[in-house]
mmCIF file of C-alpha atoms in Angstrom:
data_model
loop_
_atom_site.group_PDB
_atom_site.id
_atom_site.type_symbol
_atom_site.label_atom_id
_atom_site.label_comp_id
_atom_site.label_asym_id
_atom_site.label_seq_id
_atom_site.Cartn_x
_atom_site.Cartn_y
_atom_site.Cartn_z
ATOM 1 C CA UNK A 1 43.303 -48.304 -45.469
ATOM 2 C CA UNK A 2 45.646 -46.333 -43.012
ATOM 3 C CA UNK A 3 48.783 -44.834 -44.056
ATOM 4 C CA UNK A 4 52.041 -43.410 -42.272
ATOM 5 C CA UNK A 5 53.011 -40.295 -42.932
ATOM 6 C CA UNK A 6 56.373 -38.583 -41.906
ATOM 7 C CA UNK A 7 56.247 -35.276 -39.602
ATOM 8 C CA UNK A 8 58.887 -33.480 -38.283
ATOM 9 C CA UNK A 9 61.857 -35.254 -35.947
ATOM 10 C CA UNK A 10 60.860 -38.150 -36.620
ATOM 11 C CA UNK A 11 57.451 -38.361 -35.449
ATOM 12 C CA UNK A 12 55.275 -41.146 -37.415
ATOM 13 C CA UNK A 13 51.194 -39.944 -37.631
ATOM 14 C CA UNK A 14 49.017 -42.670 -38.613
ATOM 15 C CA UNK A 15 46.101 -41.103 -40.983
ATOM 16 C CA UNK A 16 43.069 -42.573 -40.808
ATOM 17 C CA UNK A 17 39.390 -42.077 -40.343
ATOM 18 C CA UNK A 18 37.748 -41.577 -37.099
ATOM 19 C CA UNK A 19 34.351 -43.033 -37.529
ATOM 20 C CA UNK A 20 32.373 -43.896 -33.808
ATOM 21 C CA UNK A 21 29.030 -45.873 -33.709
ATOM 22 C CA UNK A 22 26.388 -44.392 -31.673
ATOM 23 C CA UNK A 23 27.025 -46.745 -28.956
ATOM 24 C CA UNK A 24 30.521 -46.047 -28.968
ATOM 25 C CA UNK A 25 30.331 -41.832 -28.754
ATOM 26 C CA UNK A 26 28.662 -42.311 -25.672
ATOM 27 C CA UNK A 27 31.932 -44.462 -24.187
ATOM 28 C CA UNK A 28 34.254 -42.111 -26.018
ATOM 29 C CA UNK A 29 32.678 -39.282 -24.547
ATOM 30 C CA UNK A 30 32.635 -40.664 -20.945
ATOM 31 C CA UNK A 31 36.480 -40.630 -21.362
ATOM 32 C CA UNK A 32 36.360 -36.913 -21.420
ATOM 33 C CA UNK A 33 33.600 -36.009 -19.126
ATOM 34 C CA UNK A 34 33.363 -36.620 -15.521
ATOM 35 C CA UNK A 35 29.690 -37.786 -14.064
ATOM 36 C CA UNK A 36 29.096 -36.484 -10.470
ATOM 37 C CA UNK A 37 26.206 -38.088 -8.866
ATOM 38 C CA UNK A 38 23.558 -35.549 -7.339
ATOM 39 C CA UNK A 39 24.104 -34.881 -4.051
ATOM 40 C CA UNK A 40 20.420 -34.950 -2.355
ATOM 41 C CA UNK A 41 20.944 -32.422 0.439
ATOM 42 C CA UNK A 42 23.456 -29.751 1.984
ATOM 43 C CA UNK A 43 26.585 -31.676 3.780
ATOM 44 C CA UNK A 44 25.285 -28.874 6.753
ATOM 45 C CA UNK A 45 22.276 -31.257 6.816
ATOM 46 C CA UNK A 46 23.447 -34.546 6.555
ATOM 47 C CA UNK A 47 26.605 -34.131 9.302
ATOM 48 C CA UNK A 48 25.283 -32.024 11.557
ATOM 49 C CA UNK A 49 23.088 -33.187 14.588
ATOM 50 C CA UNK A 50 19.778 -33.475 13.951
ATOM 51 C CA UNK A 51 17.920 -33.814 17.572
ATOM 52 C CA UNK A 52 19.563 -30.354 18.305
ATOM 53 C CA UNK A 53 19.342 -26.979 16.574
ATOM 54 C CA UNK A 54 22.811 -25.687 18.421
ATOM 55 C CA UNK A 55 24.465 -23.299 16.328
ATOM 56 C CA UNK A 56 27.915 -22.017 17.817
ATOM 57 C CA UNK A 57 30.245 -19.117 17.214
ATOM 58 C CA UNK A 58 33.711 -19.522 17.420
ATOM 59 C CA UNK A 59 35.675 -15.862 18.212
ATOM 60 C CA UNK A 60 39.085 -15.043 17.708
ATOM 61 C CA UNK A 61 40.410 -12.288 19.799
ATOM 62 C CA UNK A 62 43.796 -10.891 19.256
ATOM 63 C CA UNK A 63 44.899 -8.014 22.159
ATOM 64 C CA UNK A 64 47.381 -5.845 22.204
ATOM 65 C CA UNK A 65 50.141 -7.600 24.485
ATOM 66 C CA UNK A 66 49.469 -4.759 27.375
ATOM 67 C CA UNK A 67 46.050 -5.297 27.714
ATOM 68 C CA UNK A 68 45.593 -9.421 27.809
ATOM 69 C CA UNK A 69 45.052 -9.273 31.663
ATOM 70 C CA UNK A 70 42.325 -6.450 31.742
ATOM 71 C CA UNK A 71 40.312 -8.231 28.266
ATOM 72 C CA UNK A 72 40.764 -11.427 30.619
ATOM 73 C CA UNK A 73 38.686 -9.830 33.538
ATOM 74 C CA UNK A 74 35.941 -7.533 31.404
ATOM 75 C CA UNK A 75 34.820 -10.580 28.997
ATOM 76 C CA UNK A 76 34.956 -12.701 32.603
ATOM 77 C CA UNK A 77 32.201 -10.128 33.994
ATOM 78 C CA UNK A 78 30.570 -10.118 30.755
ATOM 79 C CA UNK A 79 30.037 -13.737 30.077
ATOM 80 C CA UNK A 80 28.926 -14.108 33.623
ATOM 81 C CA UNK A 81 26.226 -11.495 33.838
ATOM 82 C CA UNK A 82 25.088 -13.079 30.437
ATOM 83 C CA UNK A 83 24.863 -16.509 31.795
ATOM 84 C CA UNK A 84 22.767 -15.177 34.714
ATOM 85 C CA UNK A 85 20.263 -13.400 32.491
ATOM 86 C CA UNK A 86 17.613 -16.157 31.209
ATOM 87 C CA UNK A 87 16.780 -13.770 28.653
ATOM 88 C CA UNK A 88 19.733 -14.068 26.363
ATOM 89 C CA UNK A 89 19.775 -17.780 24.630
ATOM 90 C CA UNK A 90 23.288 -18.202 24.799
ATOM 91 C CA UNK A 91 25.908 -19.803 26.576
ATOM 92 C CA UNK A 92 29.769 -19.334 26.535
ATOM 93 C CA UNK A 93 31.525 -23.071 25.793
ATOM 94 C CA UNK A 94 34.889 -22.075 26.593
ATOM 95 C CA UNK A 95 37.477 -19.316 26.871
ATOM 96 C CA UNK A 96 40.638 -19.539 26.317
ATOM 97 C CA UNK A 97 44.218 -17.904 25.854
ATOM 98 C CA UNK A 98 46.326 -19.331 23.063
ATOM 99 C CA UNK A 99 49.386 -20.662 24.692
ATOM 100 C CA UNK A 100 51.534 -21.953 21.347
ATOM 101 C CA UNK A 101 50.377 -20.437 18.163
ATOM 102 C CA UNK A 102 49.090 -16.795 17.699
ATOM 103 C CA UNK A 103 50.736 -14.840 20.901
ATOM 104 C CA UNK A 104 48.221 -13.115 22.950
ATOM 105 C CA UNK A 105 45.016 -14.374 21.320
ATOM 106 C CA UNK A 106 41.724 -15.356 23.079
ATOM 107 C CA UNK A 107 39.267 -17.810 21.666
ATOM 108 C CA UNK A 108 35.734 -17.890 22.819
ATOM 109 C CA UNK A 109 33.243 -20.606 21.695
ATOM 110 C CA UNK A 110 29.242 -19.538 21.524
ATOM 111 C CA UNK A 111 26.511 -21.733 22.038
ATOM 112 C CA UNK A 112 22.881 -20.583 20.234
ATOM 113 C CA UNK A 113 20.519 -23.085 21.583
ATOM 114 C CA UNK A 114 17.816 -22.833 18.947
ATOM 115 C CA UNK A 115 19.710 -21.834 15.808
ATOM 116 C CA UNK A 116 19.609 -18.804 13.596
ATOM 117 C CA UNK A 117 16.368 -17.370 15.400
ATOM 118 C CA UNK A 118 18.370 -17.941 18.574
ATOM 119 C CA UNK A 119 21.442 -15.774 17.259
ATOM 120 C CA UNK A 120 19.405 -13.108 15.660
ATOM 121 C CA UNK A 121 16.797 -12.075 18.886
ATOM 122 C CA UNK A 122 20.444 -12.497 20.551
ATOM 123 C CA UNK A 123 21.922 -10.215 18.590
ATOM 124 C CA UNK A 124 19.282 -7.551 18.349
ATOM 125 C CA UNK A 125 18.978 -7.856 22.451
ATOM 126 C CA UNK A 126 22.957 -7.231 22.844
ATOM 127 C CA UNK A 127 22.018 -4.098 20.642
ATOM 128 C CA UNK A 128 19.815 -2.287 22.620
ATOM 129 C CA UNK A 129 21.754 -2.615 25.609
ATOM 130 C CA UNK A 130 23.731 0.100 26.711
ATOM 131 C CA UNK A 131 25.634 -1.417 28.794
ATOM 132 C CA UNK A 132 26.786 -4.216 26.509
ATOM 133 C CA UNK A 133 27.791 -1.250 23.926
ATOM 134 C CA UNK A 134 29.464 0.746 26.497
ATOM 135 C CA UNK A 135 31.370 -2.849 26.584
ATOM 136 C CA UNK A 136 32.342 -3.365 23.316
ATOM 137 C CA UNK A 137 33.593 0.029 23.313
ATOM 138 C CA UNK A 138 35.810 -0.568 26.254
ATOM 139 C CA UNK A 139 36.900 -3.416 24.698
ATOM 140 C CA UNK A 140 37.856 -2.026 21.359
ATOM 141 C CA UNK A 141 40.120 -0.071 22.699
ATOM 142 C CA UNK A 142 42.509 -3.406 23.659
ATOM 143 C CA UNK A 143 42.087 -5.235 20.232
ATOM 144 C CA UNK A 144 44.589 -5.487 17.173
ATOM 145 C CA UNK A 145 41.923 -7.341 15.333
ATOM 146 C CA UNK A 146 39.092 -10.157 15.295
ATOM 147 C CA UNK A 147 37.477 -12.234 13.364
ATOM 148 C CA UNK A 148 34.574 -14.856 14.015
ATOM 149 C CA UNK A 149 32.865 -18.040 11.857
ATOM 150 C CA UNK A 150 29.461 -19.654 12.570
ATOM 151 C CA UNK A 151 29.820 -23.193 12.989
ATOM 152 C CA UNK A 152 27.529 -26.483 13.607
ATOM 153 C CA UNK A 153 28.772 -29.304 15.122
ATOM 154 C CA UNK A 154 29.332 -33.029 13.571
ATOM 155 C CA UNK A 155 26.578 -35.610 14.411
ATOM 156 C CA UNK A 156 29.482 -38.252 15.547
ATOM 157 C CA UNK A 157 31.358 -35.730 18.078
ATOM 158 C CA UNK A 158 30.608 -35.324 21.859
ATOM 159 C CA UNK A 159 28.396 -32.165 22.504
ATOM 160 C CA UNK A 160 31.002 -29.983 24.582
ATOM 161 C CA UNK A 161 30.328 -30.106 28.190
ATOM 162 C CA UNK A 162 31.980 -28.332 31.346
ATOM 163 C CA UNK A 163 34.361 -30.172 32.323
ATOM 164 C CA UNK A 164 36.516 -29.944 35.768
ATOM 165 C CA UNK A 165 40.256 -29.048 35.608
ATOM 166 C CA UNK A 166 43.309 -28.511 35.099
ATOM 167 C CA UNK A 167 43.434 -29.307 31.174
ATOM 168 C CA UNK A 168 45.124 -27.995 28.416
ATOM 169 C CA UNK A 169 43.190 -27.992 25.044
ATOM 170 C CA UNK A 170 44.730 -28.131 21.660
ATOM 171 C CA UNK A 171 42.139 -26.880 18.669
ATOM 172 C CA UNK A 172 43.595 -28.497 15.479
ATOM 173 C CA UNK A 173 41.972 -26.395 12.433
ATOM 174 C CA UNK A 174 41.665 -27.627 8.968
ATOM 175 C CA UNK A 175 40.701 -25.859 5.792
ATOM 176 C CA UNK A 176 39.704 -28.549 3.282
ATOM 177 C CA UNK A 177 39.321 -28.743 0.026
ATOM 178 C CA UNK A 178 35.798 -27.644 -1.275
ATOM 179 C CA UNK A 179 33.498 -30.641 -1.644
ATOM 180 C CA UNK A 180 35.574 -32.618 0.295
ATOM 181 C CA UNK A 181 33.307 -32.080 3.700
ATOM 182 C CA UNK A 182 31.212 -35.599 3.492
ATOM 183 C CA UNK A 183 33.997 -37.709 2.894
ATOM 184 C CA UNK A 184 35.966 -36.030 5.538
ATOM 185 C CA UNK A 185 32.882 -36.786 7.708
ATOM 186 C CA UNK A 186 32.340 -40.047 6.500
ATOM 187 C CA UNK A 187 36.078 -41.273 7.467
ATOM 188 C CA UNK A 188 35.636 -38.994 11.080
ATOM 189 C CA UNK A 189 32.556 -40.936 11.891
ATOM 190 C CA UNK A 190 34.545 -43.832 11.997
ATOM 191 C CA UNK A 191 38.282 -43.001 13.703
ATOM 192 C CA UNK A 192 36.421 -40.608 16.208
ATOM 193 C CA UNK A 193 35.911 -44.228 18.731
ATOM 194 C CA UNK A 194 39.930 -44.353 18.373
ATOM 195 C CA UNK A 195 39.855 -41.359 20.087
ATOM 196 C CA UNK A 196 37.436 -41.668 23.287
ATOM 197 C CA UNK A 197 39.710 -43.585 25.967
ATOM 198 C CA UNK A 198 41.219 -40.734 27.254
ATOM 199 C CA UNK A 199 38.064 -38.567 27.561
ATOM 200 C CA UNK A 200 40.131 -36.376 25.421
ATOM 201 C CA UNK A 201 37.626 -35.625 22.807
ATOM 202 C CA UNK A 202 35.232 -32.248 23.258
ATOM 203 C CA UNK A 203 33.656 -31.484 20.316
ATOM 204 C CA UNK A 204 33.579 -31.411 16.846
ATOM 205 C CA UNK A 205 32.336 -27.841 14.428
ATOM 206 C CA UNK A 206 32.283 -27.561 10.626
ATOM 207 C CA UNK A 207 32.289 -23.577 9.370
ATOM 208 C CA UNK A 208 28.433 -22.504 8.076
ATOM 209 C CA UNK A 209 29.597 -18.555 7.831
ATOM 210 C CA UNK A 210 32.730 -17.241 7.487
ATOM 211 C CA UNK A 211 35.932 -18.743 6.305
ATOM 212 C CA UNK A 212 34.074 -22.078 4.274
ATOM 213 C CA UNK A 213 35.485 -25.518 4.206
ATOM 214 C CA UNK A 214 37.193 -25.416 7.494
ATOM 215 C CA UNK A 215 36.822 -27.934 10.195
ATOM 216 C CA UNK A 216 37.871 -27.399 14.073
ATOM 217 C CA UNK A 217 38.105 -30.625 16.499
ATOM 218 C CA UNK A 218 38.591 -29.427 20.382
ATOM 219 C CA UNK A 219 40.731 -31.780 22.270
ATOM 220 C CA UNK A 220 41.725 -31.839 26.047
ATOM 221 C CA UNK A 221 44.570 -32.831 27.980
ATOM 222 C CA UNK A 222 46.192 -33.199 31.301
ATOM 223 C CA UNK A 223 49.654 -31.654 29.545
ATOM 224 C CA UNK A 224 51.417 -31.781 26.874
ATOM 225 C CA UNK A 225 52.849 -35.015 27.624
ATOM 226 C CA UNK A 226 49.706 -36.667 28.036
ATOM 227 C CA UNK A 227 48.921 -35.182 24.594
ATOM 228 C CA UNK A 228 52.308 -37.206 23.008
ATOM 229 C CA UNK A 229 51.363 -40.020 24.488
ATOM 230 C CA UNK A 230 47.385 -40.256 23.742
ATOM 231 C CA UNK A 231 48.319 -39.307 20.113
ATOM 232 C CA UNK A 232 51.262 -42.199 19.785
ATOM 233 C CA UNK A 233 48.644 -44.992 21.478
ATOM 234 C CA UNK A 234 46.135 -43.453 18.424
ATOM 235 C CA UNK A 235 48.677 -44.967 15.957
ATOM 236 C CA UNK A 236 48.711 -48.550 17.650
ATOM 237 C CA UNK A 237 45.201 -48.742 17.344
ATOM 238 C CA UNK A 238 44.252 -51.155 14.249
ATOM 239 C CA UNK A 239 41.740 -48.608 11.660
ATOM 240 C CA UNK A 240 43.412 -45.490 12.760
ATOM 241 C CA UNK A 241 46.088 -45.351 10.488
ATOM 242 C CA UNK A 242 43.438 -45.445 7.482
ATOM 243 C CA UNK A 243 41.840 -42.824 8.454
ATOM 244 C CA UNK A 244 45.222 -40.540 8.129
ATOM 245 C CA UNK A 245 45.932 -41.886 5.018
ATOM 246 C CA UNK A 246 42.182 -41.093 3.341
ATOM 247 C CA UNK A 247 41.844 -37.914 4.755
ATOM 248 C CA UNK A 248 45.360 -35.994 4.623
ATOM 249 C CA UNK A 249 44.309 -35.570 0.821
ATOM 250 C CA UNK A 250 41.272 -33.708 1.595
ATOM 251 C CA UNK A 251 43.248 -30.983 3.722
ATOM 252 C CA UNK A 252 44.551 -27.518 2.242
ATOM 253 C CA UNK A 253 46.221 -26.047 5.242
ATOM 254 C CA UNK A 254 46.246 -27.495 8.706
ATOM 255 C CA UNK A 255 46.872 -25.465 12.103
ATOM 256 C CA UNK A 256 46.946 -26.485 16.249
ATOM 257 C CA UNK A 257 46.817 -24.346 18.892
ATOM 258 C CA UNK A 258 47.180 -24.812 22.281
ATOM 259 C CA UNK A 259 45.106 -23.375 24.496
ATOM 260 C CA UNK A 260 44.861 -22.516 28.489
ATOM 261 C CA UNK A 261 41.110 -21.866 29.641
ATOM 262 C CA UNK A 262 40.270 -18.416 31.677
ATOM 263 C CA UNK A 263 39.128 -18.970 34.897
ATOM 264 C CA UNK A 264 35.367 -17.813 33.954
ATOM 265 C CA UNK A 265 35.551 -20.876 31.041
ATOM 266 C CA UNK A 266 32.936 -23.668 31.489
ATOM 267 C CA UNK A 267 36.105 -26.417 29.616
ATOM 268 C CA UNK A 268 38.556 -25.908 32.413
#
């Protein structure tokens, strides 16, 4: 039988044998240990769009405060002469200028029609031009610093598209918790319809390369006004709520930036 015996302050410690059956280790055990359930592929393949093999580049430019208005006008010329070479498989999205957030920043999304391959004979093309070089070089000379990530984009989100302007765009960045990517996409795929009225949605990336875990919607709008008022009719919308609530756990860090396009930018 069981008996009490006395410990210090008071505390009472019943002594008694711990003796489990087979069957019920496995139930004690299952207190202790967590099952995860196989995942059956890579949450790069099972959000990301599969009747396209885009691959994007997002770029994140920040110039000395001097020289904003001459970067403006070389990566114009650049991207343009780019765009009229068939050679090069890639496309500029947008460009922008960060308006609030990071002072004198630009922000350049990359399309890579065809994926990795695309990116790499890209790359290697950009490389043995000398003009391109004598570019960069130029343009060195105006940077404080850069940094870029390699993106795909969410099955559920509109494929960004020019679009006429004037529009603002806000990027709203969030670094999420690792392993939290398919849930995130899971609730997304569901509150992104709360979000199409407006037109106000442009596309949707998830980091590949880079800074991991991080997830960047594009938004546009006619100001910032608009923007208050397209995000308060959100909340009115029955569903939308829910999806705050489910996915504000999943985030680490969140940031928004508003953004002005450059007059070469397709997103204007």
């Amino acid at each position: 039988s069981s008996q009490l015996k006395p410990l210090a302050h008071g505390v009472i410690k019943r002594d008694f044998p711990l003796t489990l059956k087979s069957s019920d280790k496995g139930w004690f055990r299952s207190l202790f240990v967590h099952k995860v359930d196989a995942r059956k592929d890579a949450h790069s393949n099972l959000l990301s769009k599969k009747e396209t093999s885009n691959l994007y580049k997002i770029q994140f430019h920040n110039v000395k405060p001097e020289c904003l208005e001459a970067y403006n006008s070389l990566e114009a010329e650049v991207q343009k002469r780019l765009h009229q070479d068939q050679d090069y498989p890639c496309e500029v999205v947008g460009s922008w200028n960060t308006w609030y957030g990071e002072q004198d920043q630009a922000v350049h999304l990359w399309r890579y029609r065809g994926g990795y391959p695309a990116l790499t004979e890209c790359l290697k093309k950009l490389n043995d031009n000398q003009e391109y070089l004598a570019f960069r070089r130029e343009r060195a000379k105006m940077l404080i610093s850069r940094r870029n990530q390699l993106l795909l984009e969410f099955s559920f989100w509109n494929e960004p598209l020019p679009r006429p302007g004037p529009n603002l765009y806000e990027m709203r960045t969030y670094c999420l918790k690792p392993g939290t990517m398919i849930e995130w996409g899971n609730h997304w795929a569901r509150a992104i319809r709360y979000r199409q009225k407006n037109n106000e949605a442009v596309g949707g990336f998830f980091s590949q390369i880079g800074d991991l875990y991080v997830v960047h919607h594009l938004w546009a709008y006619e100001s910032l006004q608009s923007r208050q008022e397209t995000r308060n009719a959100a909340w009115l919308k029955e569903g939308w709520d829910v999806n705050v609530y489910y996915t504000v756990p999943l985030i680490r860090s969140m940031e928004s930036r508003i953004m002005i396009p450059t007059s070469s930018s397709p997103l204007q």
